[in-house]
Amino acid sequence: PLVDLLSSANEGIQQQAAGALWSLSVNAENHVKIVREGALPYMVRLLQSPHNKIQEQASGTLRNLAVNDENKVKIVQEGGLPPLINLLRSTDIDVQENAAGALRNLSENDQNKVRIVQEGALAWLVPLMRSPSFKVLEQTMMVLWNLSVNAENKVRMVEKGVLPGLVSILKSPEERIQELVVGTLRNLSIQHDNKARIVQE
C-alpha cells in the first residue's frame, strides 16, 4: 500500500510516502523488500518531480537502495541514471548530495562506471567540485574516484576537464577531501597520456 501511494495525484501524499520509504530504506533488510514491492519505477519518476523535497526523498531512497548489489543493476535498468544525473544541476544542496550519493553507490558496479560517463554525468560532476558544501564535495569526489578506476573513463575524465578541479581542491583543509583527490589522481595517472597532463596542471 505504501508503494501505491507514490503514484498518488496528491503531492502531499507522494511526499509522505516517499519520506516513509526513505526512512525504511536505511535498514539493509528492507533494500530487497522495497524493490520487490515495485517501488523503483515510482521512485525514478519522482526524481523528476518539480518539488525539491520529493526529489530529495526519492534520490535519498535510491541512494540507500543502491548499497545492495542487485539494486545497483535494477536502478539503472529502470532508467534511474538520467534523472539522477539531472539532479546534480539542482540548486538545492540536499538534493545534490543525495543524487551524488546515489551515483557514488551505483558507480561501485563496473558496468555502471561506464554508463554513468556515457550518460553525461561528468558535465555536472566537474562543476560540483567547486561546491562549498563538504557533504556534496565528498560524494562528488567519491563518484569521481570510482569512475577513475575504469580505463576508458581515465581518458574521458581528463578530456572533460576533471584535472584543474582536482588540483584546485587538493588545497582543501579537509583531509578526507585530500585523500579522495590523491586517490583519483593516482588512478588517472595509470593512463600513459595522462601522466604529462597531471604534471602540467
CSV table of N, CA and C in Angstrom, one decimal, residues 14-148:
chain,number,residue,atom,x,y,z
A,14,GLN,N,2.3,11.9,-1.9
A,14,GLN,CA,3.5,11.4,-2.6
A,14,GLN,C,4.7,11.7,-1.6
A,15,GLN,N,4.7,12.9,-1.1
A,15,GLN,CA,5.9,13.3,-0.2
A,15,GLN,C,5.9,12.5,1.0
A,16,GLN,N,4.8,12.3,1.7
A,16,GLN,CA,4.7,11.5,2.9
A,16,GLN,C,5.1,10.0,2.6
A,17,ALA,N,4.7,9.5,1.5
A,17,ALA,CA,5.0,8.1,1.2
A,17,ALA,C,6.5,7.9,0.8
A,18,ALA,N,7.0,8.9,0.1
A,18,ALA,CA,8.4,8.9,-0.3
A,18,ALA,C,9.3,9.0,1.0
A,19,GLY,N,8.9,9.9,1.9
A,19,GLY,CA,9.6,10.1,3.1
A,19,GLY,C,9.6,8.9,4.0
A,20,ALA,N,8.5,8.2,4.0
A,20,ALA,CA,8.4,6.9,4.8
A,20,ALA,C,9.3,5.9,4.2
A,21,LEU,N,9.3,5.7,2.9
A,21,LEU,CA,10.2,4.7,2.3
A,21,LEU,C,11.7,5.1,2.4
A,22,TRP,N,12.0,6.4,2.4
A,22,TRP,CA,13.4,6.8,2.6
A,22,TRP,C,13.8,6.4,4.0
A,23,SER,N,13.0,6.6,5.0
A,23,SER,CA,13.3,6.1,6.4
A,23,SER,C,13.5,4.6,6.4
A,24,LEU,N,12.6,3.9,5.8
A,24,LEU,CA,12.6,2.4,5.8
A,24,LEU,C,13.9,1.9,5.1
A,25,SER,N,14.3,2.6,4.0
A,25,SER,CA,15.4,2.2,3.2
A,25,SER,C,16.8,2.3,3.9
A,26,VAL,N,16.8,2.9,5.1
A,26,VAL,CA,18.0,3.0,5.8
A,26,VAL,C,18.4,1.6,6.3
A,27,ASN,N,17.4,0.7,6.6
A,27,ASN,CA,17.6,-0.6,7.1
A,27,ASN,C,17.9,-1.6,5.9
A,28,ALA,N,19.1,-2.2,6.0
A,28,ALA,CA,19.6,-3.1,4.9
A,28,ALA,C,18.6,-4.2,4.6
A,29,GLU,N,17.9,-4.7,5.6
A,29,GLU,CA,16.9,-5.8,5.4
A,29,GLU,C,15.8,-5.3,4.4
A,30,ASN,N,15.5,-4.0,4.4
A,30,ASN,CA,14.4,-3.5,3.6
A,30,ASN,C,14.8,-3.3,2.1
A,31,HIS,N,16.1,-3.3,1.8
A,31,HIS,CA,16.6,-2.9,0.5
A,31,HIS,C,16.0,-3.8,-0.6
A,32,VAL,N,15.9,-5.1,-0.3
A,32,VAL,CA,15.3,-6.0,-1.3
A,32,VAL,C,13.8,-5.9,-1.3
A,33,LYS,N,13.2,-5.8,-0.1
A,33,LYS,CA,11.8,-5.8,0.1
A,33,LYS,C,11.1,-4.6,-0.7
A,34,ILE,N,11.7,-3.5,-0.5
A,34,ILE,CA,11.2,-2.3,-1.1
A,34,ILE,C,11.2,-2.4,-2.7
A,35,VAL,N,12.2,-2.9,-3.2
A,35,VAL,CA,12.3,-3.1,-4.6
A,35,VAL,C,11.3,-4.2,-5.1
A,36,ARG,N,11.2,-5.3,-4.3
A,36,ARG,CA,10.3,-6.4,-4.6
A,36,ARG,C,8.8,-5.9,-4.7
A,37,GLU,N,8.5,-4.9,-3.8
A,37,GLU,CA,7.2,-4.3,-3.8
A,37,GLU,C,6.9,-3.4,-5.0
A,38,GLY,N,7.9,-3.2,-5.8
A,38,GLY,CA,7.7,-2.4,-7.0
A,38,GLY,C,7.9,-0.9,-6.9
A,39,ALA,N,8.7,-0.5,-5.9
A,39,ALA,CA,8.9,0.9,-5.7
A,39,ALA,C,9.8,1.6,-6.7
A,40,LEU,N,10.7,0.9,-7.4
A,40,LEU,CA,11.7,1.5,-8.3
A,40,LEU,C,11.1,2.4,-9.4
A,41,PRO,N,10.2,1.9,-10.2
A,41,PRO,CA,9.6,2.8,-11.2
A,41,PRO,C,9.1,4.1,-10.7
A,42,TYR,N,8.4,4.0,-9.5
A,42,TYR,CA,7.8,5.2,-8.9
A,42,TYR,C,8.9,6.2,-8.4
A,43,MET,N,9.9,5.6,-7.8
A,43,MET,CA,11.0,6.5,-7.3
A,43,MET,C,11.7,7.2,-8.4
A,44,VAL,N,12.0,6.5,-9.5
A,44,VAL,CA,12.6,7.1,-10.7
A,44,VAL,C,11.8,8.2,-11.2
A,45,ARG,N,10.4,8.0,-11.2
A,45,ARG,CA,9.5,9.0,-11.7
A,45,ARG,C,9.6,10.3,-10.8
A,46,LEU,N,9.6,10.0,-9.5
A,46,LEU,CA,9.6,11.1,-8.5
A,46,LEU,C,10.9,11.9,-8.5
A,47,LEU,N,12.0,11.4,-9.1
A,47,LEU,CA,13.2,12.2,-9.3
A,47,LEU,C,12.9,13.4,-10.2
A,48,GLN,N,11.9,13.2,-11.0
A,48,GLN,CA,11.6,14.3,-12.0
A,48,GLN,C,10.5,15.2,-11.4
A,49,SER,N,10.1,15.1,-10.2
A,49,SER,CA,9.1,16.0,-9.6
A,49,SER,C,9.7,17.4,-9.6
A,50,PRO,N,8.8,18.4,-9.7
A,50,PRO,CA,9.2,19.8,-9.6
A,50,PRO,C,9.5,20.3,-8.2
A,51,HIS,N,9.3,19.4,-7.2
A,51,HIS,CA,9.4,19.8,-5.8
A,51,HIS,C,10.7,19.3,-5.2
A,52,ASN,N,11.5,20.2,-4.7
A,52,ASN,CA,12.8,19.8,-4.1
A,52,ASN,C,12.7,18.7,-3.0
A,53,LYS,N,11.7,18.8,-2.2
A,53,LYS,CA,11.6,17.8,-1.1
A,53,LYS,C,11.4,16.4,-1.6
A,54,ILE,N,10.5,16.3,-2.6
A,54,ILE,CA,10.3,15.0,-3.2
A,54,ILE,C,11.5,14.5,-3.9
A,55,GLN,N,12.2,15.4,-4.6
A,55,GLN,CA,13.5,15.0,-5.3
A,55,GLN,C,14.5,14.5,-4.3
A,56,GLU,N,14.5,15.2,-3.1
A,56,GLU,CA,15.5,14.8,-2.1
A,56,GLU,C,15.1,13.4,-1.5
A,57,GLN,N,13.8,13.2,-1.3
A,57,GLN,CA,13.4,11.9,-0.7
A,57,GLN,C,13.6,10.7,-1.7
A,58,ALA,N,13.3,11.0,-2.9
A,58,ALA,CA,13.4,9.9,-4.0
A,58,ALA,C,14.9,9.6,-4.2
A,59,SER,N,15.7,10.6,-4.3
A,59,SER,CA,17.2,10.4,-4.5
A,59,SER,C,17.8,9.8,-3.3
A,60,GLY,N,17.3,10.2,-2.1
A,60,GLY,CA,17.8,9.6,-0.8
A,60,GLY,C,17.5,8.1,-0.7
A,61,THR,N,16.3,7.8,-1.1
A,61,THR,CA,15.8,6.4,-1.1
A,61,THR,C,16.7,5.5,-2.0
A,62,LEU,N,16.9,6.0,-3.3
A,62,LEU,CA,17.7,5.3,-4.2
A,62,LEU,C,19.1,5.2,-3.8
A,63,ARG,N,19.6,6.2,-3.1
A,63,ARG,CA,21.0,6.2,-2.6
A,63,ARG,C,21.1,5.0,-1.6
A,64,ASN,N,20.1,4.9,-0.7
A,64,ASN,CA,20.2,3.8,0.2
A,64,ASN,C,20.0,2.4,-0.4
A,65,LEU,N,19.0,2.3,-1.4
A,65,LEU,CA,18.7,1.1,-2.0
A,65,LEU,C,19.9,0.6,-2.9
A,66,ALA,N,20.7,1.6,-3.4
A,66,ALA,CA,21.9,1.2,-4.3
A,66,ALA,C,23.0,0.7,-3.5
A,67,VAL,N,23.0,0.6,-2.2
A,67,VAL,CA,24.0,-0.1,-1.4
A,67,VAL,C,24.0,-1.6,-1.8
A,68,ASN,N,22.8,-2.1,-2.1
A,68,ASN,CA,22.6,-3.5,-2.4
A,68,ASN,C,23.1,-3.8,-3.9
A,69,ASP,N,23.9,-4.8,-4.1
A,69,ASP,CA,24.5,-5.1,-5.4
A,69,ASP,C,23.5,-5.3,-6.5
A,70,GLU,N,22.4,-6.1,-6.2
A,70,GLU,CA,21.4,-6.4,-7.2
A,70,GLU,C,20.6,-5.1,-7.6
A,71,ASN,N,20.4,-4.3,-6.6
A,71,ASN,CA,19.7,-3.0,-6.8
A,71,ASN,C,20.5,-2.0,-7.7
A,72,LYS,N,21.8,-2.1,-7.6
A,72,LYS,CA,22.7,-1.3,-8.4
A,72,LYS,C,22.4,-1.5,-9.9
A,73,VAL,N,22.1,-2.7,-10.2
A,73,VAL,CA,21.8,-3.1,-11.6
A,73,VAL,C,20.3,-2.7,-11.9
A,74,LYS,N,19.4,-3.0,-11.0
A,74,LYS,CA,18.0,-2.8,-11.3
A,74,LYS,C,17.7,-1.3,-11.4
A,75,ILE,N,18.3,-0.4,-10.6
A,75,ILE,CA,18.0,1.0,-10.7
A,75,ILE,C,18.4,1.6,-12.0
A,76,VAL,N,19.5,1.1,-12.6
A,76,VAL,CA,20.0,1.5,-13.9
A,76,VAL,C,19.0,1.0,-15.0
A,77,GLN,N,18.6,-0.3,-14.8
A,77,GLN,CA,17.7,-0.9,-15.8
A,77,GLN,C,16.4,-0.1,-15.8
A,78,GLU,N,16.0,0.4,-14.7
A,78,GLU,CA,14.7,1.1,-14.6
A,78,GLU,C,14.8,2.5,-15.1
A,79,GLY,N,16.0,2.9,-15.6
A,79,GLY,CA,16.1,4.3,-16.1
A,79,GLY,C,16.5,5.3,-15.1
A,80,GLY,N,17.1,4.9,-14.0
A,80,GLY,CA,17.4,5.9,-12.9
A,80,GLY,C,18.6,6.8,-13.2
A,81,LEU,N,19.5,6.5,-14.1
A,81,LEU,CA,20.7,7.3,-14.3
A,81,LEU,C,20.4,8.7,-14.8
A,82,PRO,N,19.7,8.9,-15.9
A,82,PRO,CA,19.5,10.2,-16.4
A,82,PRO,C,18.8,11.2,-15.4
A,83,PRO,N,17.7,10.8,-14.7
A,83,PRO,CA,17.2,11.8,-13.8
A,83,PRO,C,18.1,12.0,-12.6
A,84,LEU,N,18.9,11.0,-12.1
A,84,LEU,CA,19.8,11.3,-11.0
A,84,LEU,C,20.9,12.2,-11.5
A,85,ILE,N,21.4,12.1,-12.7
A,85,ILE,CA,22.4,12.9,-13.2
A,85,ILE,C,21.9,14.4,-13.4
A,86,ASN,N,20.6,14.5,-13.8
A,86,ASN,CA,20.0,15.8,-14.0
A,86,ASN,C,19.9,16.5,-12.6
A,87,LEU,N,19.7,15.8,-11.5
A,87,LEU,CA,19.6,16.4,-10.2
A,87,LEU,C,20.9,17.0,-9.7
A,88,LEU,N,22.0,16.6,-10.3
A,88,LEU,CA,23.3,17.2,-9.9
A,88,LEU,C,23.3,18.7,-10.2
A,89,ARG,N,22.4,19.1,-11.1
A,89,ARG,CA,22.3,20.5,-11.5
A,89,ARG,C,21.4,21.3,-10.6
A,90,SER,N,20.7,20.6,-9.6
A,90,SER,CA,19.8,21.3,-8.7
A,90,SER,C,20.5,22.4,-7.9
A,91,THR,N,19.8,23.4,-7.5
A,91,THR,CA,20.4,24.4,-6.7
A,91,THR,C,20.2,24.1,-5.2
A,92,ASP,N,19.5,23.0,-4.9
A,92,ASP,CA,19.3,22.5,-3.5
A,92,ASP,C,20.4,21.6,-3.1
A,93,ILE,N,21.1,22.0,-2.0
A,93,ILE,CA,22.3,21.2,-1.6
A,93,ILE,C,22.0,19.8,-1.2
A,94,ASP,N,20.8,19.6,-0.5
A,94,ASP,CA,20.4,18.3,-0.1
A,94,ASP,C,20.1,17.4,-1.2
A,95,VAL,N,19.5,17.9,-2.3
A,95,VAL,CA,19.2,17.2,-3.5
A,95,VAL,C,20.5,16.8,-4.2
A,96,GLN,N,21.4,17.8,-4.3
A,96,GLN,CA,22.7,17.5,-4.9
A,96,GLN,C,23.5,16.4,-4.2
A,97,GLU,N,23.4,16.4,-2.8
A,97,GLU,CA,24.2,15.4,-2.0
A,97,GLU,C,23.6,14.0,-2.2
A,98,ASN,N,22.3,13.9,-2.2
A,98,ASN,CA,21.6,12.6,-2.4
A,98,ASN,C,21.8,12.0,-3.8
A,99,ALA,N,21.7,12.9,-4.8
A,99,ALA,CA,21.9,12.5,-6.2
A,99,ALA,C,23.3,12.0,-6.4
A,100,ALA,N,24.3,12.8,-5.9
A,100,ALA,CA,25.7,12.4,-6.0
A,100,ALA,C,26.0,11.1,-5.1
A,101,GLY,N,25.3,11.0,-4.0
A,101,GLY,CA,25.5,9.8,-3.1
A,101,GLY,C,24.9,8.6,-3.8
A,102,ALA,N,23.8,8.7,-4.5
A,102,ALA,CA,23.2,7.6,-5.2
A,102,ALA,C,24.2,7.1,-6.4
A,103,LEU,N,24.7,8.1,-7.1
A,103,LEU,CA,25.7,7.8,-8.2
A,103,LEU,C,26.9,7.2,-7.6
A,104,ARG,N,27.3,7.7,-6.4
A,104,ARG,CA,28.5,7.1,-5.8
A,104,ARG,C,28.3,5.6,-5.5
A,105,ASN,N,27.1,5.2,-5.0
A,105,ASN,CA,26.8,3.8,-4.7
A,105,ASN,C,26.7,3.0,-6.0
A,106,LEU,N,26.0,3.6,-7.0
A,106,LEU,CA,25.8,2.9,-8.3
A,106,LEU,C,27.1,2.7,-9.0
A,107,SER,N,28.1,3.6,-8.8
A,107,SER,CA,29.3,3.6,-9.6
A,107,SER,C,30.3,2.5,-9.0
A,108,GLU,N,29.9,1.9,-8.0
A,108,GLU,CA,30.7,0.7,-7.5
A,108,GLU,C,30.6,-0.5,-8.4
A,109,ASN,N,29.5,-0.5,-9.2
A,109,ASN,CA,29.3,-1.6,-10.2
A,109,ASN,C,30.1,-1.2,-11.5
A,110,ASP,N,30.9,-2.2,-12.0
A,110,ASP,CA,31.8,-1.9,-13.1
A,110,ASP,C,31.1,-1.5,-14.4
A,111,GLN,N,29.9,-2.1,-14.7
A,111,GLN,CA,29.2,-1.6,-15.9
A,111,GLN,C,28.6,-0.2,-15.7
A,112,ASN,N,28.2,0.1,-14.5
A,112,ASN,CA,27.6,1.4,-14.2
A,112,ASN,C,28.7,2.5,-14.3
A,113,LYS,N,29.9,2.1,-14.0
A,113,LYS,CA,31.0,3.1,-14.2
A,113,LYS,C,31.0,3.7,-15.6
A,114,VAL,N,30.9,2.8,-16.6
A,114,VAL,CA,30.9,3.2,-18.0
A,114,VAL,C,29.6,4.0,-18.3
A,115,ARG,N,28.5,3.4,-17.9
A,115,ARG,CA,27.2,4.0,-18.2
A,115,ARG,C,27.1,5.4,-17.7
A,116,ILE,N,27.5,5.7,-16.5
A,116,ILE,CA,27.4,7.0,-15.8
A,116,ILE,C,28.1,8.0,-16.7
A,117,VAL,N,29.3,7.7,-17.2
A,117,VAL,CA,30.1,8.6,-18.0
A,117,VAL,C,29.4,8.8,-19.4
A,118,GLN,N,28.9,7.7,-19.9
A,118,GLN,CA,28.2,7.7,-21.2
A,118,GLN,C,27.0,8.6,-21.2
A,119,GLU,N,26.3,8.6,-20.0
A,119,GLU,CA,25.1,9.4,-19.8
A,119,GLU,C,25.4,10.9,-19.6
A,120,GLY,N,26.6,11.3,-19.6
A,120,GLY,CA,27.0,12.7,-19.5
A,120,GLY,C,27.2,13.3,-18.1
A,121,ALA,N,27.4,12.4,-17.1
A,121,ALA,CA,27.5,12.9,-15.7
A,121,ALA,C,28.7,13.8,-15.5
A,122,LEU,N,29.8,13.6,-16.2
A,122,LEU,CA,31.0,14.5,-16.0
A,122,LEU,C,30.7,15.9,-16.2
A,123,ALA,N,29.8,16.3,-17.1
A,123,ALA,CA,29.5,17.7,-17.3
A,123,ALA,C,28.9,18.4,-16.1
A,124,TRP,N,28.3,17.6,-15.2
A,124,TRP,CA,27.7,18.2,-14.0
A,124,TRP,C,28.6,17.9,-12.7
A,125,LEU,N,29.3,16.8,-12.8
A,125,LEU,CA,30.2,16.4,-11.6
A,125,LEU,C,31.4,17.4,-11.5
A,126,VAL,N,31.9,17.9,-12.7
A,126,VAL,CA,33.0,18.8,-12.7
A,126,VAL,C,32.7,20.1,-12.0
A,127,PRO,N,31.5,20.8,-12.3
A,127,PRO,CA,31.1,22.0,-11.6
A,127,PRO,C,30.9,21.8,-10.1
A,128,LEU,N,30.4,20.6,-9.7
A,128,LEU,CA,30.2,20.3,-8.3
A,128,LEU,C,31.5,20.2,-7.5
A,129,MET,N,32.6,20.1,-8.2
A,129,MET,CA,33.9,20.1,-7.4
A,129,MET,C,34.2,21.4,-6.8
A,130,ARG,N,33.4,22.4,-7.2
A,130,ARG,CA,33.6,23.8,-6.6
A,130,ARG,C,32.5,24.0,-5.5
A,131,SER,N,31.8,23.0,-5.2
A,131,SER,CA,30.7,23.2,-4.2
A,131,SER,C,31.2,23.6,-2.8
A,132,PRO,N,30.6,24.6,-2.2
A,132,PRO,CA,31.0,25.0,-0.8
A,132,PRO,C,30.6,24.0,0.3
A,133,SER,N,29.8,23.0,-0.1
A,133,SER,CA,29.3,22.0,0.8
A,133,SER,C,30.2,20.8,0.9
A,134,PHE,N,30.7,20.6,2.1
A,134,PHE,CA,31.6,19.4,2.3
A,134,PHE,C,31.0,18.1,1.9
A,135,LYS,N,29.7,18.0,2.3
A,135,LYS,CA,29.0,16.7,2.0
A,135,LYS,C,28.8,16.5,0.5
A,136,VAL,N,28.5,17.5,-0.2
A,136,VAL,CA,28.3,17.4,-1.7
A,136,VAL,C,29.7,17.1,-2.3
A,137,LEU,N,30.7,17.8,-1.9
A,137,LEU,CA,32.0,17.6,-2.4
A,137,LEU,C,32.5,16.2,-2.1
A,138,GLU,N,32.3,15.7,-0.9
A,138,GLU,CA,32.7,14.4,-0.6
A,138,GLU,C,32.1,13.3,-1.5
A,139,GLN,N,30.8,13.4,-1.7
A,139,GLN,CA,30.1,12.5,-2.5
A,139,GLN,C,30.5,12.6,-4.0
A,140,THR,N,30.7,13.8,-4.4
A,140,THR,CA,31.2,14.0,-5.8
A,140,THR,C,32.5,13.4,-6.0
A,141,MET,N,33.4,13.6,-5.1
A,141,MET,CA,34.8,13.1,-5.2
A,141,MET,C,34.8,11.5,-5.1
A,142,MET,N,33.8,11.0,-4.4
A,142,MET,CA,33.8,9.5,-4.3
A,142,MET,C,33.3,8.9,-5.6
A,143,VAL,N,32.3,9.6,-6.3
A,143,VAL,CA,31.9,9.2,-7.6
A,143,VAL,C,33.1,9.2,-8.6
A,144,LEU,N,33.8,10.3,-8.6
A,144,LEU,CA,35.0,10.5,-9.5
A,144,LEU,C,36.0,9.5,-9.2
A,145,TRP,N,36.3,9.2,-7.9
A,145,TRP,CA,37.3,8.1,-7.6
A,145,TRP,C,36.8,6.8,-8.2
A,146,ASN,N,35.5,6.4,-8.0
A,146,ASN,CA,35.0,5.2,-8.5
A,146,ASN,C,35.1,5.1,-10.0
A,147,LEU,N,34.7,6.2,-10.7
A,147,LEU,CA,34.8,6.3,-12.2
A,147,LEU,C,36.2,6.2,-12.7
A,148,SER,N,37.1,6.7,-12.0
A,148,SER,CA,38.5,6.8,-12.4
A,148,SER,C,39.2,5.4,-12.4
